[in-house]
CSV table of C-alpha atoms and ligand atoms in Angstrom, one decimal:
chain,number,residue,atom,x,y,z
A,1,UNK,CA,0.0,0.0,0.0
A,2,UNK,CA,1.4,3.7,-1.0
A,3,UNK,CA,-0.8,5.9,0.8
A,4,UNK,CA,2.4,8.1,0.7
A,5,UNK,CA,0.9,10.3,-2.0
A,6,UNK,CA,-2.5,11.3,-0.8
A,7,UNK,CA,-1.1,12.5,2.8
A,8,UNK,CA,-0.6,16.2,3.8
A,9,UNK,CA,1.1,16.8,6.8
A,10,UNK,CA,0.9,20.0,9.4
A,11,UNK,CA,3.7,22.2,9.2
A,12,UNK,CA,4.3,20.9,12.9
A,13,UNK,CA,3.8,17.2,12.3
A,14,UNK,CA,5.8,17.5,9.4
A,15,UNK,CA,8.9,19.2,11.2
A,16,UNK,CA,8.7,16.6,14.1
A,17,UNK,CA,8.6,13.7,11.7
A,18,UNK,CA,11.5,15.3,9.9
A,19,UNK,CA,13.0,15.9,13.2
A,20,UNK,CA,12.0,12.6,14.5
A,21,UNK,CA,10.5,13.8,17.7
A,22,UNK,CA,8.0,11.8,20.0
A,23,UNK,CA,4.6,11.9,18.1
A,24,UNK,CA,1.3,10.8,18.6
A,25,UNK,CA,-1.6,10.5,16.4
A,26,UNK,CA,-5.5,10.5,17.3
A,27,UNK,CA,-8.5,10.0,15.7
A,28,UNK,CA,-11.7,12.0,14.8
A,29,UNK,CA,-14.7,9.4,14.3
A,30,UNK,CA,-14.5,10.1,18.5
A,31,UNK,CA,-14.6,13.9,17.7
A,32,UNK,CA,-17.7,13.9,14.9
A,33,UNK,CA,-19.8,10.7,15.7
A,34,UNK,CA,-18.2,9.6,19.3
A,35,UNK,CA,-19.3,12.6,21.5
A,36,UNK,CA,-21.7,15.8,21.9
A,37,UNK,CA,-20.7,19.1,20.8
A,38,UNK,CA,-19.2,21.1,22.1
A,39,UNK,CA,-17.5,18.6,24.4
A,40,UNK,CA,-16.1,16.8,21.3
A,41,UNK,CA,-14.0,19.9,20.6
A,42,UNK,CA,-12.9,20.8,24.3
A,43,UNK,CA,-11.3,16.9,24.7
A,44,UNK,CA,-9.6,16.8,21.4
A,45,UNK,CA,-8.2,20.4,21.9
A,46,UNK,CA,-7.5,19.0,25.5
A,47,UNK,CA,-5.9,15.9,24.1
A,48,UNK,CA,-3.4,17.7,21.8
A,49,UNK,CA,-2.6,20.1,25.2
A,50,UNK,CA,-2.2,17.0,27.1
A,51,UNK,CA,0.3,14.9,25.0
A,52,UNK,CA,2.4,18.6,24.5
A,53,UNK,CA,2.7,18.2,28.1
A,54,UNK,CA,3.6,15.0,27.8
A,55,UNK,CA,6.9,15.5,25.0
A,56,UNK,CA,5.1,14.6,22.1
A,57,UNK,CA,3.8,16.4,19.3
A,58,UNK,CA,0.1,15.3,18.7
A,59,UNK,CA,-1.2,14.4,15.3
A,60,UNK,CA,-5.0,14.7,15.2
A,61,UNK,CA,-6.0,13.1,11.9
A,62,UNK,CA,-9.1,13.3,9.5
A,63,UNK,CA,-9.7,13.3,5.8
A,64,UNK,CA,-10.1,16.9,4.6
A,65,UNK,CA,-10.8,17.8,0.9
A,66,UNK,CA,-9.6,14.1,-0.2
A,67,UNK,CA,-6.6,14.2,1.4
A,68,UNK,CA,-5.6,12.1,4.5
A,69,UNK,CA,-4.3,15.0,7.4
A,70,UNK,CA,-1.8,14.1,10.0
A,71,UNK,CA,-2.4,17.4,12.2
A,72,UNK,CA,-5.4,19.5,11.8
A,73,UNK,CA,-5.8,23.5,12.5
A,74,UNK,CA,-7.8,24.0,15.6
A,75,UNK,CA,-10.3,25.6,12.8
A,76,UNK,CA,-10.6,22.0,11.2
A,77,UNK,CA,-11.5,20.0,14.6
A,78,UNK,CA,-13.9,22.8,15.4
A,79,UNK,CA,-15.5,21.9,11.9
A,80,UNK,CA,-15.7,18.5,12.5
A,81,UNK,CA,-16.8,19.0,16.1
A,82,UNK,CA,-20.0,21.0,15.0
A,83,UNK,CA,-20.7,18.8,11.9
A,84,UNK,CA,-21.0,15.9,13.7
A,85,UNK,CA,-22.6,13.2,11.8
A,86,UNK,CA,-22.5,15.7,8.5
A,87,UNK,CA,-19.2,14.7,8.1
A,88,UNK,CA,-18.8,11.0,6.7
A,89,UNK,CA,-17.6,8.3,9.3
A,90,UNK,CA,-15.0,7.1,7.2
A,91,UNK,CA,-13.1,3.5,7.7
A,92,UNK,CA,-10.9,1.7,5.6
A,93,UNK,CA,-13.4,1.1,2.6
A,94,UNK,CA,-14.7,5.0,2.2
A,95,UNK,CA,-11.0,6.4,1.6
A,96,UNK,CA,-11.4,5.8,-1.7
A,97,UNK,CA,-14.5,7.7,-2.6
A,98,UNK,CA,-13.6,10.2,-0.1
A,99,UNK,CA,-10.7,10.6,-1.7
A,100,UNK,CA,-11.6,10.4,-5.4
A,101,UNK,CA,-14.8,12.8,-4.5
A,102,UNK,CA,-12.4,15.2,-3.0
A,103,UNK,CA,-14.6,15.1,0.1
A,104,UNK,CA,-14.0,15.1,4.3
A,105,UNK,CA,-14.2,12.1,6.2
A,106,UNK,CA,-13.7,11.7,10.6
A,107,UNK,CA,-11.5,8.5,10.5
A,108,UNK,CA,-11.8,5.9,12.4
A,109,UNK,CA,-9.0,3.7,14.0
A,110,UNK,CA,-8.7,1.9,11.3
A,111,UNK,CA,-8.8,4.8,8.5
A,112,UNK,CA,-6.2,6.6,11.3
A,113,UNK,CA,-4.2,3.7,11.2
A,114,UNK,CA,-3.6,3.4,7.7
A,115,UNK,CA,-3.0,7.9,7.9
A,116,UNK,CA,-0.4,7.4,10.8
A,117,UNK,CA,1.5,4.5,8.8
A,118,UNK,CA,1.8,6.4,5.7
A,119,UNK,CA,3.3,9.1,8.0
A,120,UNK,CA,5.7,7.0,9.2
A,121,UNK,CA,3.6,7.6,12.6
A,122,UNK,CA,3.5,4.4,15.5
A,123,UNK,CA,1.9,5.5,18.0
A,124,UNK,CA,-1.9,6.6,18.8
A,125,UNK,CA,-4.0,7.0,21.3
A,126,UNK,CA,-7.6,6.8,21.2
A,127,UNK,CA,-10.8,6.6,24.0
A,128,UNK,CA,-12.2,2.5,22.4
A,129,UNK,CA,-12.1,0.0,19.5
A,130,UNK,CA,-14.4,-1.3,17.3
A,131,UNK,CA,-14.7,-5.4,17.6
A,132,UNK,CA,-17.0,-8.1,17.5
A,133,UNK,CA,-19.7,-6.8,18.3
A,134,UNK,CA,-22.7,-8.7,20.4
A,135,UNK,CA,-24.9,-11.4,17.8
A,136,UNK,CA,-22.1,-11.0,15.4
A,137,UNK,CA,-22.6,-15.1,15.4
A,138,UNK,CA,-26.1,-13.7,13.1
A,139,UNK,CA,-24.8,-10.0,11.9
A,140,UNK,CA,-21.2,-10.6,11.9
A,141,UNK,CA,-21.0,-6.8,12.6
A,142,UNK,CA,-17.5,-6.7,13.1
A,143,UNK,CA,-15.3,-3.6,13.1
A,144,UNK,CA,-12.9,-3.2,10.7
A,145,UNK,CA,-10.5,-1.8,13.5
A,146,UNK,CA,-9.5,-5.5,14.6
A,147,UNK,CA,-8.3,-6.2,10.9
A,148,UNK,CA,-6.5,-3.3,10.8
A,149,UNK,CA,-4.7,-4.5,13.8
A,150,UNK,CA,-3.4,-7.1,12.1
A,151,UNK,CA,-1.9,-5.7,8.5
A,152,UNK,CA,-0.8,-2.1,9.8
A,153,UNK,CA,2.1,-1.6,12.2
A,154,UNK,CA,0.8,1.0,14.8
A,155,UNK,CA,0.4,0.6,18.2
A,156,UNK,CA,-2.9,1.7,19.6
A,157,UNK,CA,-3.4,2.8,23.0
A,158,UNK,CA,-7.2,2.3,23.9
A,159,UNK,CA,-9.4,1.8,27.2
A,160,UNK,CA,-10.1,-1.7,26.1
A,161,UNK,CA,-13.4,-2.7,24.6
A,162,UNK,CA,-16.8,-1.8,26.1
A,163,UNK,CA,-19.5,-4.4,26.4
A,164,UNK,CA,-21.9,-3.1,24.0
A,165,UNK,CA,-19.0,-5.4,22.0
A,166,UNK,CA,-18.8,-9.1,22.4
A,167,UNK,CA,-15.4,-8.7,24.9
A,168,UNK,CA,-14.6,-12.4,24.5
A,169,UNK,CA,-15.0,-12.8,20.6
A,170,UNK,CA,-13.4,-9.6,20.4
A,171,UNK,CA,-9.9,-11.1,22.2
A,172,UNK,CA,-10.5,-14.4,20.3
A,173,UNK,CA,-11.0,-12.3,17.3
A,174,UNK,CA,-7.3,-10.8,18.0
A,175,UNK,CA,-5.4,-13.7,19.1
A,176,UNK,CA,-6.4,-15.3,15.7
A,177,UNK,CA,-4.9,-12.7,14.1
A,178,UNK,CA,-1.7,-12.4,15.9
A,179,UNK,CA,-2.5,-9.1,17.1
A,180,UNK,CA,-0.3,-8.8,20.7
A,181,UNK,CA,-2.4,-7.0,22.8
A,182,UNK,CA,-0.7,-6.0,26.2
A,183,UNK,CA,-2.7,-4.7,29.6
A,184,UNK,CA,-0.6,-1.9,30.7
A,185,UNK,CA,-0.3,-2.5,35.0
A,186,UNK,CA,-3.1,-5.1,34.5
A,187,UNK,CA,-3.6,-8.7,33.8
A,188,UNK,CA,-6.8,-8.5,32.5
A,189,UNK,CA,-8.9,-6.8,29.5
A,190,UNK,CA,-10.4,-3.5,31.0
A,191,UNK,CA,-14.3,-2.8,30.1
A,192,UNK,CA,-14.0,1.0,29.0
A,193,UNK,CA,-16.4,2.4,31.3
A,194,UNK,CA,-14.6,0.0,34.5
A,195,UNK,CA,-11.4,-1.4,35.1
A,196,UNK,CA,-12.0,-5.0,35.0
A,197,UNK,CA,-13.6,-7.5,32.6
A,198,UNK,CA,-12.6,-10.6,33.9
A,199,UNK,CA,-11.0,-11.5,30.4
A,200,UNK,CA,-7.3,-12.0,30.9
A,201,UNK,CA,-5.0,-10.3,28.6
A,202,UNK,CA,-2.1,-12.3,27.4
A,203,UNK,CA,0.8,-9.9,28.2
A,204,UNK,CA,1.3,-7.3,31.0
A,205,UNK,CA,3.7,-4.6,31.1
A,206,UNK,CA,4.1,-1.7,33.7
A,207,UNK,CA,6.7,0.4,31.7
A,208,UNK,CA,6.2,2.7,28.7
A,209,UNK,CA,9.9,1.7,27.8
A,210,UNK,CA,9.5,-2.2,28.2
A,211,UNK,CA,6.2,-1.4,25.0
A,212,UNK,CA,8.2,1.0,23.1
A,213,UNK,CA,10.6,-2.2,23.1
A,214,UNK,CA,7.8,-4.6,21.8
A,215,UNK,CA,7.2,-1.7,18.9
A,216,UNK,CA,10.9,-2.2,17.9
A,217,UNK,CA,10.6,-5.9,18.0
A,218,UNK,CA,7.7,-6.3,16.2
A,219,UNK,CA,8.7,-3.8,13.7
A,220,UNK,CA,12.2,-6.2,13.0
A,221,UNK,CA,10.4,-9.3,13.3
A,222,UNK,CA,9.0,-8.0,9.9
A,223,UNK,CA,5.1,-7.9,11.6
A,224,UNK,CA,2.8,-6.3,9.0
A,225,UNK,CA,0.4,-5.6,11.9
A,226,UNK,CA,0.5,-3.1,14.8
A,227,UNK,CA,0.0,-3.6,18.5
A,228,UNK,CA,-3.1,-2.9,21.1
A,229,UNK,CA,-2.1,-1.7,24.1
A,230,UNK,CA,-5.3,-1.7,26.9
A,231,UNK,CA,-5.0,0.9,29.9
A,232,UNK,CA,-7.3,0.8,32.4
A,233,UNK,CA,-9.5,4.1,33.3
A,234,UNK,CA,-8.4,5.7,36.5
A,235,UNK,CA,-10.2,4.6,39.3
A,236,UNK,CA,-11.2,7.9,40.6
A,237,UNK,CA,-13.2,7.9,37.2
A,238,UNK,CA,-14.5,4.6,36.8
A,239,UNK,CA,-18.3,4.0,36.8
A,240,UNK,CA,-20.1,1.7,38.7
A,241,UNK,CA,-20.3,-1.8,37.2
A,242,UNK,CA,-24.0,-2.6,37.5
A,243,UNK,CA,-25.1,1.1,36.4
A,244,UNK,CA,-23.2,1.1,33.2
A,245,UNK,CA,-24.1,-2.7,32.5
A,246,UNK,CA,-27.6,-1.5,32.9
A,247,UNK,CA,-27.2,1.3,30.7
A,248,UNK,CA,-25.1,-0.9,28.1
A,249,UNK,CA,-28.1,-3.8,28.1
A,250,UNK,CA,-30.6,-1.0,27.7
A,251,UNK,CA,-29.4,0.6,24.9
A,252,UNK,CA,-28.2,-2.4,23.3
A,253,UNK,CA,-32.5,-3.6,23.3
A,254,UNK,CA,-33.1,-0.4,22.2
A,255,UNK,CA,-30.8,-0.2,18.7
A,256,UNK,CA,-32.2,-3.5,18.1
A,257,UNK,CA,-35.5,-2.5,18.4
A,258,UNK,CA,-35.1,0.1,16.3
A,259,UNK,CA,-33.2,-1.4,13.9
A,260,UNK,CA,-29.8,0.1,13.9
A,261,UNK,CA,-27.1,-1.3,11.5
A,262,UNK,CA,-23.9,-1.1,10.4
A,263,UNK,CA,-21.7,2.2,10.9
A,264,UNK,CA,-24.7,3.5,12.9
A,265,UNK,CA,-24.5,1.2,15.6
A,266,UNK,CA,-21.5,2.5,17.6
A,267,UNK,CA,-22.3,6.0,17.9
A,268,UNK,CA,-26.4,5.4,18.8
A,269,UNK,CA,-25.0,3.1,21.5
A,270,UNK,CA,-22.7,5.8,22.8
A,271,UNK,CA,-25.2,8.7,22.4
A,272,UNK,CA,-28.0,6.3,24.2
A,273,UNK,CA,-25.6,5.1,27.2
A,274,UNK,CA,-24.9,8.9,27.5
A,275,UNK,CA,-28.5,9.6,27.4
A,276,UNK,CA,-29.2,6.4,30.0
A,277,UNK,CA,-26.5,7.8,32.3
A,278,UNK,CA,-27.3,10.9,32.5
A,279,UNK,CA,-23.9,12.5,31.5
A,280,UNK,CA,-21.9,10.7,33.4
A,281,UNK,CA,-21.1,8.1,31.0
A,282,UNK,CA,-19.6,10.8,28.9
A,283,UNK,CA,-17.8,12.0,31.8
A,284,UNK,CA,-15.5,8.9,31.9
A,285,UNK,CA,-15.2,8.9,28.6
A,286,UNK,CA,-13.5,11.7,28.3
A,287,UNK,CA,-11.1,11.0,31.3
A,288,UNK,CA,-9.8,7.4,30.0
A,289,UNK,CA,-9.2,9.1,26.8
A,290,UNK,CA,-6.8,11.7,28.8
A,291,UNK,CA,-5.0,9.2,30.6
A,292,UNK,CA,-4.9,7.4,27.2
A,293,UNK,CA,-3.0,10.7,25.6
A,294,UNK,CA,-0.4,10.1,28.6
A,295,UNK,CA,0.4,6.7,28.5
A,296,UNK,CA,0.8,6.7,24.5
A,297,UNK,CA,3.1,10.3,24.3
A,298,UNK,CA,5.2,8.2,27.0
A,299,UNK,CA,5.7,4.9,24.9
A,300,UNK,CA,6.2,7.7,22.0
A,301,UNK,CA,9.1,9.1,23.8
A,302,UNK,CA,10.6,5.6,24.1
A,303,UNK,CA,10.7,5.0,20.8
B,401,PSU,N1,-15.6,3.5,20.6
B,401,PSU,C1,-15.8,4.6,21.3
B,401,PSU,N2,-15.9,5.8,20.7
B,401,PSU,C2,-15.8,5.9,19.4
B,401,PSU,C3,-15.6,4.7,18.6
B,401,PSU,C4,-15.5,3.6,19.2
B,401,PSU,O1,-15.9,4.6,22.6
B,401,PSU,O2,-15.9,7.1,18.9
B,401,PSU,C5,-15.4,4.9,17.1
B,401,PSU,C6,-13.9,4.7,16.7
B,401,PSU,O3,-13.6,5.6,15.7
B,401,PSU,C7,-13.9,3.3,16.2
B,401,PSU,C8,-15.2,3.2,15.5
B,401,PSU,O4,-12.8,3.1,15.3
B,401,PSU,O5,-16.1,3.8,16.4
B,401,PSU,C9,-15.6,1.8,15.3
B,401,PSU,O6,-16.8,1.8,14.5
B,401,PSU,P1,-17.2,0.5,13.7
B,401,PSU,O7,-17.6,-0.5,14.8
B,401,PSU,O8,-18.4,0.9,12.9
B,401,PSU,O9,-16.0,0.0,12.9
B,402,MN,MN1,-19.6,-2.4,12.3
């Protein structure tokens, strides 16, 4: 894949890639379709503050005009905040059109993924997945994310998987793919929203360096694929497990009810559990994605 060719870079991303500075990348599906305006444009502006803080120069990326952007203006996230679900969600199978069209897209990990590699970016941080999502056995609604996972060498730091996701076809779903996924000061999968899952994680690491290592051995092994690294939410922020179960189940009966397919399904879930939770579910959100930002500009330092 040359994606070389259809990527502009910011002036700052472009001079820290040049310079090879700490960099990460992050997402905008989360900014457009993930969360409420004006929230959505206070935690990515946050985000990009917090991982400056943190010695690395943050790459916020999105499809703009056809062209895949590794750093966007403060202008172009407010856009995309206030658009919302205007803008196209755009995975791995819209770049094309979205490129061809000349039009915007909010990528997703996946379609960030495949922006960061042909940046020569390896690190992002981001709030959740997509993966196997509950009834896939019927739908097989699963997220293009987890195959990205496995053919594009990035490392993604993420919260783990929330359960309006099948958690344990979403690890088996990985493991078949050879994707190493890694609990970072925890042996087991965390659950977004909570700490704990129950699901054990195959590797553990406590140290930032001890991942940026597994980047660099990965990457001379000759892996295509990238690297998942699951943080758990601080527990100051962490919900209560029965209220955001609850919440999860609801709107889970709800979409089904309704009918709710495809690239829809993430963001009504999120907007409903927000709804259900009167806020606070957003709350958290916001938080894990934070401590996300920190972890992932530290493993970028290390690299
Ligand atoms: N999980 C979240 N917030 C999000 C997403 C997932 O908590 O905003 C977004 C991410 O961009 C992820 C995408 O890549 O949803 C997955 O969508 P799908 O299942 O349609 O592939
Ligand atoms: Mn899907």
């Amino acid at each position: 894949m040359n994606a070389k060719d259809f990527i502009s870079l910011s002036p700052e991303v472009e001079k820290a890639i040049r310079k090879g500075l700490p960099i990460v990348a992050m997402e905008s599906t989360i900014i457009s379709h993930g969360m409420p305006y004006p929230q959505n444009v206070e935690t990515a502006l946050n985000c990009q503050r917090i991982c400056r803080e943190n010695g690395a120069v943050p790459a916020t990326c999105a499809v703009i005009g056809g062209r895949l952007c590794a750093g966007l203006t403060d202008e172009q996230i407010d856009y995309l905040g206030r658009e919302g679900h205007k803008v196209t969600k755009a995975s791995r199978r819209d770049l094309p059109m979205l490129v061809a069209k000349g039009m915007d897209g909010a990528t997703t990990v996946a379609a960030t993924m495949i922006t960061a590699a042909a940046a020569g970016i390896r690190v992002f941080a981001t709030g959740g997945i997509g993966g196997v999502h509950r009834g896939a056995e019927t739908t097989m609604d699963i997220s293009a994310d987890l195959e990205e996972l496995a053919e594009t060498p990035v490392c993604v730091v993420c919260a783990g998987a929330k359960s309006i996701l099948d958690l344990n076809l979403t690890m088996e779903y990985l493991e078949t793919k050879g994707v190493p996924v890694i609990g970072f000061g925890t042996d087991e999968l965390p659950a977004f929203y909570t700490r704990k899952s129950g699901i054990p994680v195959p590797w553990r690491s406590d140290d930032p360096k001890e991942i940026a290592d597994a980047i660099r051995a990965s990457e001379q092994l000759g892996y295509p694929g990238g690297m998942l690294v699951v943080n758990p939410i601080p527990e100051e922020y962490s919900m209560d497990a029965d209220v955001i179960n609850k919440a999860i189940d609801d709107a889970v009966r709800e979409a089904n009810a309704q009918g709710i397919r495809g690239k829809e399904t993430t963001p009504f879930l999120l907007a409903k559990i927000k709804d259900i939770t009167g806020g606070s579910s957003l709350a958290a959100n916001i938080q894990l994605v934070y401590n996300n930002v920190r972890l992932a500009a530290k493993i970028a330092a290390n690299l």
